[in-house]
GROMACS .gro file of C-alpha atoms in nm:
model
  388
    1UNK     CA    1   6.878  15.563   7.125
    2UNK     CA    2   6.702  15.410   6.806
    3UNK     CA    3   6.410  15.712   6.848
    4UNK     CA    4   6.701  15.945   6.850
    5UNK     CA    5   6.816  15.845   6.525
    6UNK     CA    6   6.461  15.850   6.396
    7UNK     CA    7   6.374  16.162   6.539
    8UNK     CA    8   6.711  16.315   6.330
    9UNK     CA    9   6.705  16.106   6.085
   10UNK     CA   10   6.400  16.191   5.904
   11UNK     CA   11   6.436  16.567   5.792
   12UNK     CA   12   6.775  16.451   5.682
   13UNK     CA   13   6.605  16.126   5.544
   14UNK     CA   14   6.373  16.363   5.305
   15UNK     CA   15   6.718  16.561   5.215
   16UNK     CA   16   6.861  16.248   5.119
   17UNK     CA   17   6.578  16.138   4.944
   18UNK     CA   18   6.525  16.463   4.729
   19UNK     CA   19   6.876  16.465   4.644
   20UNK     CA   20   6.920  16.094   4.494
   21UNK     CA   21   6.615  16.143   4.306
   22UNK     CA   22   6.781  16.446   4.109
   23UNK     CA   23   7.162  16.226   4.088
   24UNK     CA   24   7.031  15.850   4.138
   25UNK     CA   25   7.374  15.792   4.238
   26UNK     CA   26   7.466  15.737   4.638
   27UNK     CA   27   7.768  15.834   4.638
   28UNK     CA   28   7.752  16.137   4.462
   29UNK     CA   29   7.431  16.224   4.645
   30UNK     CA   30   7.640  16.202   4.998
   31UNK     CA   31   7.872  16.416   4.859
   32UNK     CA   32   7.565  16.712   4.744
   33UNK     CA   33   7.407  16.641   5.082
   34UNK     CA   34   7.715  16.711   5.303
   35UNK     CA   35   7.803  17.031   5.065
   36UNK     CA   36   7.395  17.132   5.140
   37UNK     CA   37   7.413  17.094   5.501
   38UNK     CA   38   7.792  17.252   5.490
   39UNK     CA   39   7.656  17.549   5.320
   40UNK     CA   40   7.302  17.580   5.525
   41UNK     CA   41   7.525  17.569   5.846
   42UNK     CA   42   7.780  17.847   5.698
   43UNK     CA   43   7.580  18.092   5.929
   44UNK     CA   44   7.661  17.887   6.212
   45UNK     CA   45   8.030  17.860   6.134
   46UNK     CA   46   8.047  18.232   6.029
   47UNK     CA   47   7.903  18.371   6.378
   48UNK     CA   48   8.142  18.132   6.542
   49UNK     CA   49   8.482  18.210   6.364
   50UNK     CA   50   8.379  18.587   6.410
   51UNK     CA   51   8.321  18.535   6.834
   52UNK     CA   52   8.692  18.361   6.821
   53UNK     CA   53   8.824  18.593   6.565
   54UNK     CA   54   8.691  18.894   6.806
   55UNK     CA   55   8.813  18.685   7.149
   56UNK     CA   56   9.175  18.746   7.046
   57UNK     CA   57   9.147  19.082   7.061
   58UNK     CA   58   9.024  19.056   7.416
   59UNK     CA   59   9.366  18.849   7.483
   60UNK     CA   60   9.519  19.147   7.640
   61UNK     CA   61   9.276  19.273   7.856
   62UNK     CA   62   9.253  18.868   7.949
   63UNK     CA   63   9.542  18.852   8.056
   64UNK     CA   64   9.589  19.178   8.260
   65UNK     CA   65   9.294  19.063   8.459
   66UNK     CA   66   9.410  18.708   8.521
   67UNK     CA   67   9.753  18.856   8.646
   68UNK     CA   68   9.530  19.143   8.875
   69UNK     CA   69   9.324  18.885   9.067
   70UNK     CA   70   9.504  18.528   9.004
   71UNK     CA   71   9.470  18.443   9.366
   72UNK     CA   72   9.089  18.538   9.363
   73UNK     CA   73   8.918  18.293   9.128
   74UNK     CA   74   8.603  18.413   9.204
   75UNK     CA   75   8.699  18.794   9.125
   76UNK     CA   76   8.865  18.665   8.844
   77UNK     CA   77   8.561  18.502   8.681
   78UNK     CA   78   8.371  18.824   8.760
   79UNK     CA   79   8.589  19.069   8.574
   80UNK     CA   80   8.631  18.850   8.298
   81UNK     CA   81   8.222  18.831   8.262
   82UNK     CA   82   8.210  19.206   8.319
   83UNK     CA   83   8.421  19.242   7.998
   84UNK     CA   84   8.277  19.000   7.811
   85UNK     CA   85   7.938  19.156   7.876
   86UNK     CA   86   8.130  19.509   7.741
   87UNK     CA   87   8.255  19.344   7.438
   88UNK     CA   88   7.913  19.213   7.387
   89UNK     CA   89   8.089  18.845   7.303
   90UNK     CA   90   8.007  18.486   7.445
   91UNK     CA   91   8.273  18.301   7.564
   92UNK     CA   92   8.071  17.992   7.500
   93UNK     CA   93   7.980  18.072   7.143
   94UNK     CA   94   8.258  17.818   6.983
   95UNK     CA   95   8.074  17.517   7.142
   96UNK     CA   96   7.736  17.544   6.905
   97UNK     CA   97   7.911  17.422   6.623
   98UNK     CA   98   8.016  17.113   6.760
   99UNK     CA   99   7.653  17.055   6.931
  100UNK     CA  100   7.558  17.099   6.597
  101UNK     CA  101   7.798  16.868   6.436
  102UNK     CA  102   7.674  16.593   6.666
  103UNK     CA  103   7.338  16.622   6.537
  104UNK     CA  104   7.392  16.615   6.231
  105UNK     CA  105   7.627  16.293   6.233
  106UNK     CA  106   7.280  16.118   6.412
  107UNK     CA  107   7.106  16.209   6.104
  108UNK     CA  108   7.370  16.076   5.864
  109UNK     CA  109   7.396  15.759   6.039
  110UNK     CA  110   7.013  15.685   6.020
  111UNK     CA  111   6.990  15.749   5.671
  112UNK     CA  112   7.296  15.526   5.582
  113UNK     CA  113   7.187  15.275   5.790
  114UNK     CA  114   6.809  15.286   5.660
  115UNK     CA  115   6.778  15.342   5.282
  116UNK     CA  116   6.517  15.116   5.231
  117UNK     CA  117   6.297  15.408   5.479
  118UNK     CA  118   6.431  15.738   5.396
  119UNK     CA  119   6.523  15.680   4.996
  120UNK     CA  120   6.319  15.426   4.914
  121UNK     CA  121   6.015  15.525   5.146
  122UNK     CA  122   5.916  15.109   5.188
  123UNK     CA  123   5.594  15.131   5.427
  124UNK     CA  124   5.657  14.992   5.783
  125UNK     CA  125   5.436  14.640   5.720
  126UNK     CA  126   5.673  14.616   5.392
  127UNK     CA  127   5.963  14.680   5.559
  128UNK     CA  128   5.902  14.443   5.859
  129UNK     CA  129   5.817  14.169   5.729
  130UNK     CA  130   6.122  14.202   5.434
  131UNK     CA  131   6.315  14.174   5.724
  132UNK     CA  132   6.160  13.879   5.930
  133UNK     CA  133   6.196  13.683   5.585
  134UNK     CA  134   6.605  13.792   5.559
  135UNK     CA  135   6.639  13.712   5.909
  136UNK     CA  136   6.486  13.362   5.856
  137UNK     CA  137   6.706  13.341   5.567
  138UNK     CA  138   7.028  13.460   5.737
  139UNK     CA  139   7.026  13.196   6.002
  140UNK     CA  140   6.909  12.908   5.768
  141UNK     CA  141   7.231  12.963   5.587
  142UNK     CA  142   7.459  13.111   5.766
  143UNK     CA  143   7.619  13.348   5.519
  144UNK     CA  144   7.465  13.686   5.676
  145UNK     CA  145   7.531  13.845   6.013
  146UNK     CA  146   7.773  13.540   6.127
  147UNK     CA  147   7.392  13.324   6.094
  148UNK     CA  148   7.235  13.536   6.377
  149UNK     CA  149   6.884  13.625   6.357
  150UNK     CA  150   6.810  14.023   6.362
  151UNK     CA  151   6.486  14.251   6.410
  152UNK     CA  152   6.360  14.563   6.302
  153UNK     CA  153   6.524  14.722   6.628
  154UNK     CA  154   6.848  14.670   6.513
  155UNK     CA  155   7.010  14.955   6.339
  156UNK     CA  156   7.120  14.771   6.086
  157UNK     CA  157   6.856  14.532   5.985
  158UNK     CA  158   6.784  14.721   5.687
  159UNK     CA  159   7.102  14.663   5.556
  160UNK     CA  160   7.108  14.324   5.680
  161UNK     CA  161   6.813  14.259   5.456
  162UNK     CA  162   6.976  14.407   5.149
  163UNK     CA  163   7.300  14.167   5.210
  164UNK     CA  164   7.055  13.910   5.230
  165UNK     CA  165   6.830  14.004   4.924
  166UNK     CA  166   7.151  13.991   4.692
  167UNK     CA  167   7.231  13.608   4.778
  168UNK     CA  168   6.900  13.547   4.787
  169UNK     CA  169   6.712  13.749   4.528
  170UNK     CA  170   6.382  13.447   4.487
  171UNK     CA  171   6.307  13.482   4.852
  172UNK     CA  172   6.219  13.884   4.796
  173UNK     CA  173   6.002  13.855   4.453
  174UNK     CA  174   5.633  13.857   4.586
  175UNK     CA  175   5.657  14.157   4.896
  176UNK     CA  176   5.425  14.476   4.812
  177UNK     CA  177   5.527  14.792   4.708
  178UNK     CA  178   5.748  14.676   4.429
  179UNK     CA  179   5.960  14.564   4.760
  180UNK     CA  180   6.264  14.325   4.517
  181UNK     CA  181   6.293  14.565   4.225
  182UNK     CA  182   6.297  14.899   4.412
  183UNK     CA  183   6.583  14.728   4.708
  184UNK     CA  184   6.769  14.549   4.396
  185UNK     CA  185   6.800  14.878   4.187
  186UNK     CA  186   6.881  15.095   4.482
  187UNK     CA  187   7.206  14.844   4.576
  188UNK     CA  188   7.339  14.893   4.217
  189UNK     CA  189   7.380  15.273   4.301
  190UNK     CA  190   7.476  15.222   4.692
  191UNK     CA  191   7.865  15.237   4.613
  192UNK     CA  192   8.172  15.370   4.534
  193UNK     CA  193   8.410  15.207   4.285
  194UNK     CA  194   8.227  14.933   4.290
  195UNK     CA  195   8.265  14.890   4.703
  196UNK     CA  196   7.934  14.915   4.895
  197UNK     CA  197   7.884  15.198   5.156
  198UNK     CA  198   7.644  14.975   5.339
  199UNK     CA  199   7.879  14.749   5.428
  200UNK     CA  200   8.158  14.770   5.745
  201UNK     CA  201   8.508  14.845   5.637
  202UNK     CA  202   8.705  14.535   5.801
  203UNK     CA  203   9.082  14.568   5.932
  204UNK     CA  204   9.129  14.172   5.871
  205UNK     CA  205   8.929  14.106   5.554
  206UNK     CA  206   8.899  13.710   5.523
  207UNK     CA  207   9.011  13.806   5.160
  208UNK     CA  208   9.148  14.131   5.002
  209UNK     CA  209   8.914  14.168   4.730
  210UNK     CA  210   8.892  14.519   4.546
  211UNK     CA  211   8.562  14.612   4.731
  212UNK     CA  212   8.762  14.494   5.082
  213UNK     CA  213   9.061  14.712   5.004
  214UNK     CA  214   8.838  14.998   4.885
  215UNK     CA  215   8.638  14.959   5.225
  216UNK     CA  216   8.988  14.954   5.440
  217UNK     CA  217   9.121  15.293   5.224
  218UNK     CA  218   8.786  15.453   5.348
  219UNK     CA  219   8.857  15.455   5.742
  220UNK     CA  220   9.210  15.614   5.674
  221UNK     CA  221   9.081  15.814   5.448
  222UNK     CA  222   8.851  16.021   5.685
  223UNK     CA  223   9.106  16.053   5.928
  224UNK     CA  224   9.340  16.213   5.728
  225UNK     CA  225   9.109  16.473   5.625
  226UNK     CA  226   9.025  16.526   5.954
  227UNK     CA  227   9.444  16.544   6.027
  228UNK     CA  228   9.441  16.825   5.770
  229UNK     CA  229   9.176  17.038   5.908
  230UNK     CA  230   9.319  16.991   6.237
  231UNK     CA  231   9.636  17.051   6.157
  232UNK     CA  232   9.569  17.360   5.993
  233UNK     CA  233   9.343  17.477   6.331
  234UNK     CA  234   9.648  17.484   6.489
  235UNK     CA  235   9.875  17.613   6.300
  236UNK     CA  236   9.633  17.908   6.242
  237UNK     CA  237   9.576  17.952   6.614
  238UNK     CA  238   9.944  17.947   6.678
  239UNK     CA  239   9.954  18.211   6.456
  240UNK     CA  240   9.670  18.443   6.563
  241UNK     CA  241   9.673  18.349   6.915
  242UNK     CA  242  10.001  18.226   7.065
  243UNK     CA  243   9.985  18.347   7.411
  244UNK     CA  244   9.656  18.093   7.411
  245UNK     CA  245   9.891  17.803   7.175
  246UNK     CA  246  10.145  17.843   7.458
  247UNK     CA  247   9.886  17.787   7.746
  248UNK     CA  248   9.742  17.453   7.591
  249UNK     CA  249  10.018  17.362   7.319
  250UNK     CA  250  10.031  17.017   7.415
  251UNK     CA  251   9.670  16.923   7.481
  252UNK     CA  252   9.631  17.105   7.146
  253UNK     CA  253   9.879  16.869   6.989
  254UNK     CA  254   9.747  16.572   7.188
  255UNK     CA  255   9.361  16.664   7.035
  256UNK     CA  256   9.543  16.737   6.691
  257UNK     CA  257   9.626  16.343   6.699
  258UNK     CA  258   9.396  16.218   6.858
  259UNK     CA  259   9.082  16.313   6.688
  260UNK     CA  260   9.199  16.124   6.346
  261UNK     CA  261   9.304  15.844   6.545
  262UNK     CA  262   8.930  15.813   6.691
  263UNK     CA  263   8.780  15.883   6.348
  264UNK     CA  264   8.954  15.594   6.232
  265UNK     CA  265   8.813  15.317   6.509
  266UNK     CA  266   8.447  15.473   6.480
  267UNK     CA  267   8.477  15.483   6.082
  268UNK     CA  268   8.565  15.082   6.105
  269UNK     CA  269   8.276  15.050   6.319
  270UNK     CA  270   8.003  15.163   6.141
  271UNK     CA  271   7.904  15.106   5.779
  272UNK     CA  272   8.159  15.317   5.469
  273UNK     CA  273   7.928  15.555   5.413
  274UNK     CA  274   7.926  15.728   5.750
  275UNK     CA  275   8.281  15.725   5.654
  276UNK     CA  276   8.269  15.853   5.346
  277UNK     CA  277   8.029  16.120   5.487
  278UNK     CA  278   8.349  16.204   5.699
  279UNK     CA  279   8.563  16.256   5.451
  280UNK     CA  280   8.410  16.502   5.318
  281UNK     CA  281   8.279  16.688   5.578
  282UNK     CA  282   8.629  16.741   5.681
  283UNK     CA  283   8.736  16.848   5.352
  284UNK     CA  284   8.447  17.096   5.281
  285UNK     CA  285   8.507  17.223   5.681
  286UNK     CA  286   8.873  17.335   5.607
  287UNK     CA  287   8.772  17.503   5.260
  288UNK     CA  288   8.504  17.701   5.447
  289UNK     CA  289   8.746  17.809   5.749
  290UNK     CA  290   9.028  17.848   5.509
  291UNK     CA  291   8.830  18.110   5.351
  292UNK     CA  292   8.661  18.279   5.648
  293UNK     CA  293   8.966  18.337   5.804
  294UNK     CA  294   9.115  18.469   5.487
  295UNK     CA  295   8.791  18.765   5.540
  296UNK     CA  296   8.816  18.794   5.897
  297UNK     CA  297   9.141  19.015   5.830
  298UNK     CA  298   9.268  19.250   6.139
  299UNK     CA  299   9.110  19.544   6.001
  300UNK     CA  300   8.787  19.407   5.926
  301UNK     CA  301   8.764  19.215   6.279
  302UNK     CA  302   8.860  19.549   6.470
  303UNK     CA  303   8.569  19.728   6.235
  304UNK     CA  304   8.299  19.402   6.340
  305UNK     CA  305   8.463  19.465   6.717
  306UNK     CA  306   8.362  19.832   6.769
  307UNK     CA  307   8.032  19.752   6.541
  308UNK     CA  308   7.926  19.486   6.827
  309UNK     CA  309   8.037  19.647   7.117
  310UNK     CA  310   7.760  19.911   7.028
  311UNK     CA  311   7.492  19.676   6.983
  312UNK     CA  312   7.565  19.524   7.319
  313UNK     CA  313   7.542  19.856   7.471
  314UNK     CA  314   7.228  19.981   7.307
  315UNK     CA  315   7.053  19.606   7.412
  316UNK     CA  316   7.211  19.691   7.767
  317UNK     CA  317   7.020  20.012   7.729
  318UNK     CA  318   6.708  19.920   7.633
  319UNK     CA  319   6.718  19.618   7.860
  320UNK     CA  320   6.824  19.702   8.201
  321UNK     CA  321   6.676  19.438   8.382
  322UNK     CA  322   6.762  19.162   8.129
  323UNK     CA  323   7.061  18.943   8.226
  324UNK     CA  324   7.241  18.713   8.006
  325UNK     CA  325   7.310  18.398   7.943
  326UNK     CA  326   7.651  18.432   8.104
  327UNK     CA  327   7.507  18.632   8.397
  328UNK     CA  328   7.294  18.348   8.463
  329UNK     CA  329   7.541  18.074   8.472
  330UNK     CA  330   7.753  18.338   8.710
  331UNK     CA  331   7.479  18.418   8.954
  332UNK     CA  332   7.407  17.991   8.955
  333UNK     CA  333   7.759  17.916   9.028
  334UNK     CA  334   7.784  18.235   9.305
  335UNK     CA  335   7.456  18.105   9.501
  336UNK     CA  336   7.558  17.712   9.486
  337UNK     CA  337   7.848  17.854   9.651
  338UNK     CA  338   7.682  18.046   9.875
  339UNK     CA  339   7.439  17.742  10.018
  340UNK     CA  340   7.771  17.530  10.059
  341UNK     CA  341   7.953  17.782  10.257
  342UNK     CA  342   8.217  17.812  10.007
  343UNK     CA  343   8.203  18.165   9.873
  344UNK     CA  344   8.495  18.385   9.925
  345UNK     CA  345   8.435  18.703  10.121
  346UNK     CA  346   8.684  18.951   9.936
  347UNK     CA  347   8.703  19.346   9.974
  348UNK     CA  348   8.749  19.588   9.650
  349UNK     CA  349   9.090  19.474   9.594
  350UNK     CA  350   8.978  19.101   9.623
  351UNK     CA  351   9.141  19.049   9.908
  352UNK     CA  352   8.959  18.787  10.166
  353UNK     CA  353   8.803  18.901  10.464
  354UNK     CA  354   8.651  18.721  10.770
  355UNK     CA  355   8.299  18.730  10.820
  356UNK     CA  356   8.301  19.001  11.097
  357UNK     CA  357   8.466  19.244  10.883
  358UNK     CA  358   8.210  19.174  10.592
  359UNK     CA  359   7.923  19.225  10.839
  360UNK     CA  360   8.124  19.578  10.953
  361UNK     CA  361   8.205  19.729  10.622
  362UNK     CA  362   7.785  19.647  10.533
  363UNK     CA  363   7.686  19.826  10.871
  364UNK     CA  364   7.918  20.133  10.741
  365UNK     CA  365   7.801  20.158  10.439
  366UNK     CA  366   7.443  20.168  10.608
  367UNK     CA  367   7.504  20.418  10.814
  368UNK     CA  368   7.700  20.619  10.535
  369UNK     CA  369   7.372  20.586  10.381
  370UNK     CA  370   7.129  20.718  10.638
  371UNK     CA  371   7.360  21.017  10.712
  372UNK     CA  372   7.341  21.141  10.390
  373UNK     CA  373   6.964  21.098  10.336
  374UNK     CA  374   6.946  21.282  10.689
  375UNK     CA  375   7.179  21.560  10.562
  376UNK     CA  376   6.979  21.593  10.209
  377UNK     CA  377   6.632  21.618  10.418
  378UNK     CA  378   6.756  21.841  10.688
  379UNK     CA  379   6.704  21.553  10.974
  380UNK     CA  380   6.986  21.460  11.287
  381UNK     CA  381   7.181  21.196  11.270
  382UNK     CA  382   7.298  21.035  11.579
  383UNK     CA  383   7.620  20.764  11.501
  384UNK     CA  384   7.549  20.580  11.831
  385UNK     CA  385   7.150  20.512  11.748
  386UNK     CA  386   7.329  20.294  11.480
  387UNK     CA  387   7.598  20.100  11.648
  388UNK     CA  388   7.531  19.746  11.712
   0.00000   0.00000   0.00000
């Protein structure tokens, strides 16, 4: 998990690190980088709310089909792919952003919880052995990560070793690299009204000091944001989609809750910045839908509708043989089905048939076949040379 983080965490680290330099300020600099990575994944979001903007204009044609073959599953998934494929639209096109949401909260959380790698850019040797020495330090007095003793492996040793740099500033004076003065500095600008993001937010602070209340608002804080964009989600789809509100209203409402709730726990679990982070995200995420779906008015969506539908059918065009993605995943699912014995024979009005009446109508439409090639070329055709 820890190269995960790393492997994230760096192009976000040098982000971070470009940023701070211009506003030495933490804070403020987690407040440029989530606008920066809002506004460099604005493509993202944009192709998104246009595939769900241009899905409820499908709804109709959804429906009819679901209500034509709701007894034949398999039918059912084949029209609706056959349409999709018309309409030039992936079904699956909502799920990138949240793919992409994941990543980037990896990348936050590595550069919160290493500063002294991705802001300050402390060398490895530097930074290893500044952390043996705090570890040392931490369980000779006890006042430090409950007096436990912590390695480089642990996610949060480099904020460990800031804790235990502040209590015990002497200890830090003759590492490399300018090691006390550049960690020392950096903590001065690593908070929020005076509150450090570095450290956990607690829901029983041994005492309510400003920076322990400040910590506790920051948890709520970020799930209320995310309560507001959620909220207005739904709201919206209930508006622009209610046959789809009906069908899922209450895991809708149940998600609407329960995502806040579980920003909460996680945001008291990790340190105030990744919270922080949250809030913000949340809050620049419901300015940016707010406003596509404010562009992405009936008129224009119908105009971007007919628009696509074209391109799909020129690609189909050009590209006979080329399947998509959704093809793929179809003809995976049909042959897994197959090899387990569990695909549904069904006629033209998906109706199931036995296996001896699949294995007659393909023997007619052979010999259907071979008469008429016999007719074109001038050739006799016997019917009982045929029959099996």
């Amino acid at each position: 998990m820890n190269f995960l983080y790393d492997l994230i965490g760096i192009p976000f680290g040098y982000l971070m690190s470009l940023i701070y330099s211009i506003v030495p300020n933490y804070a403020i600099a987690i407040i440029i980088f989530t606008l920066v990575t809002k506004l460099l994944l604005f493509p993202v979001n944009y192709k998104t709310q246009k595939n769900a903007a241009r899905m409820q204009l499908l709804q109709p044609k959804l429906e009819k089909i679901k209500k034509a073959y709701e007894s034949n599953p398999q039918r059912l998934q084949e029209e609706q792919q056959k349409l999709y494929q018309q309409e030039g639209i992936n079904p699956m096109g909502s799920c990138l952003p949240m793919f992409v949401q994941m990543f980037l909260l990896f990348g936050v959380i590595d550069v919160v919880y290493k500063p002294i790698t991705h802001i300050l850019h402390i060398t490895k040797s530097v930074r290893v052995a500044a952390i043996e020495k705090a570890s040392e330090l931490a369980v000779k007095f006890g006042d430090v990560n409950g007096g436990k003793e912590f390695t480089s492996a642990n996610l949060r040793s480099e904020l460990l070793t800031a804790e235990v740099l502040e209590k015990h500033p002497s200890d830090f004076t003759d590492f490399a690299e300018n090691f006390f003065q550049k960690v020392s500095d950096f903590s001065d600008t690593f908070s929020v009204f005076g509150a450090n993001l570095g450290k956990t937010p607690e829901f029983h602070p041994e005492t309510w000091t400003r920076e322990a209340f400040i910590l506790f608002l920051i948890p709520f804080l970020a799930g209320l944001a995310q309560l507001i964009f959620s909220v207005y989600s739904q709201i919206h789809q209930k508006r622009t989609n209610p046959q789809a509100q009906a069908a899922g209203g209450g895991c809708m409402t149940a998600m609407t809750l329960l995502m806040p709730v579980w920003s909460i726990w996680i945001a008291f679990e990790v340190p105030a910045g990744v919270g922080f982070y949250w809030i913000f995200s949340s809050l620049f995420s419901f300015v940016i839908t707010f406003a596509l779906n404010c562009y992405f008015t009936k008129d224009r969506i119908a105009a971007i509708n007919e628009k696509e539908k074209q391109k799909a059918k020129e690609y189909a065009e050009k590209h006979p043989g080329k399947k998509t993605f959704m093809q793929r995943m179809m003809e995976s699912q049909q042959a897994a089905l197959e090899q387990q014995g569990g695909a549904p024979r069904v006629d033209e009005n998906g109706e199931k048939i036995s296996r001896s009446e699949q294995n007659k109508k393909d023997r007619d439409r052979i010999n259907e076949a071979r008469k008429r090639m016999a007719e074109k070329y001038g050739d006799e055709y016997d019917d009982n040379n045929n029959e099996e």
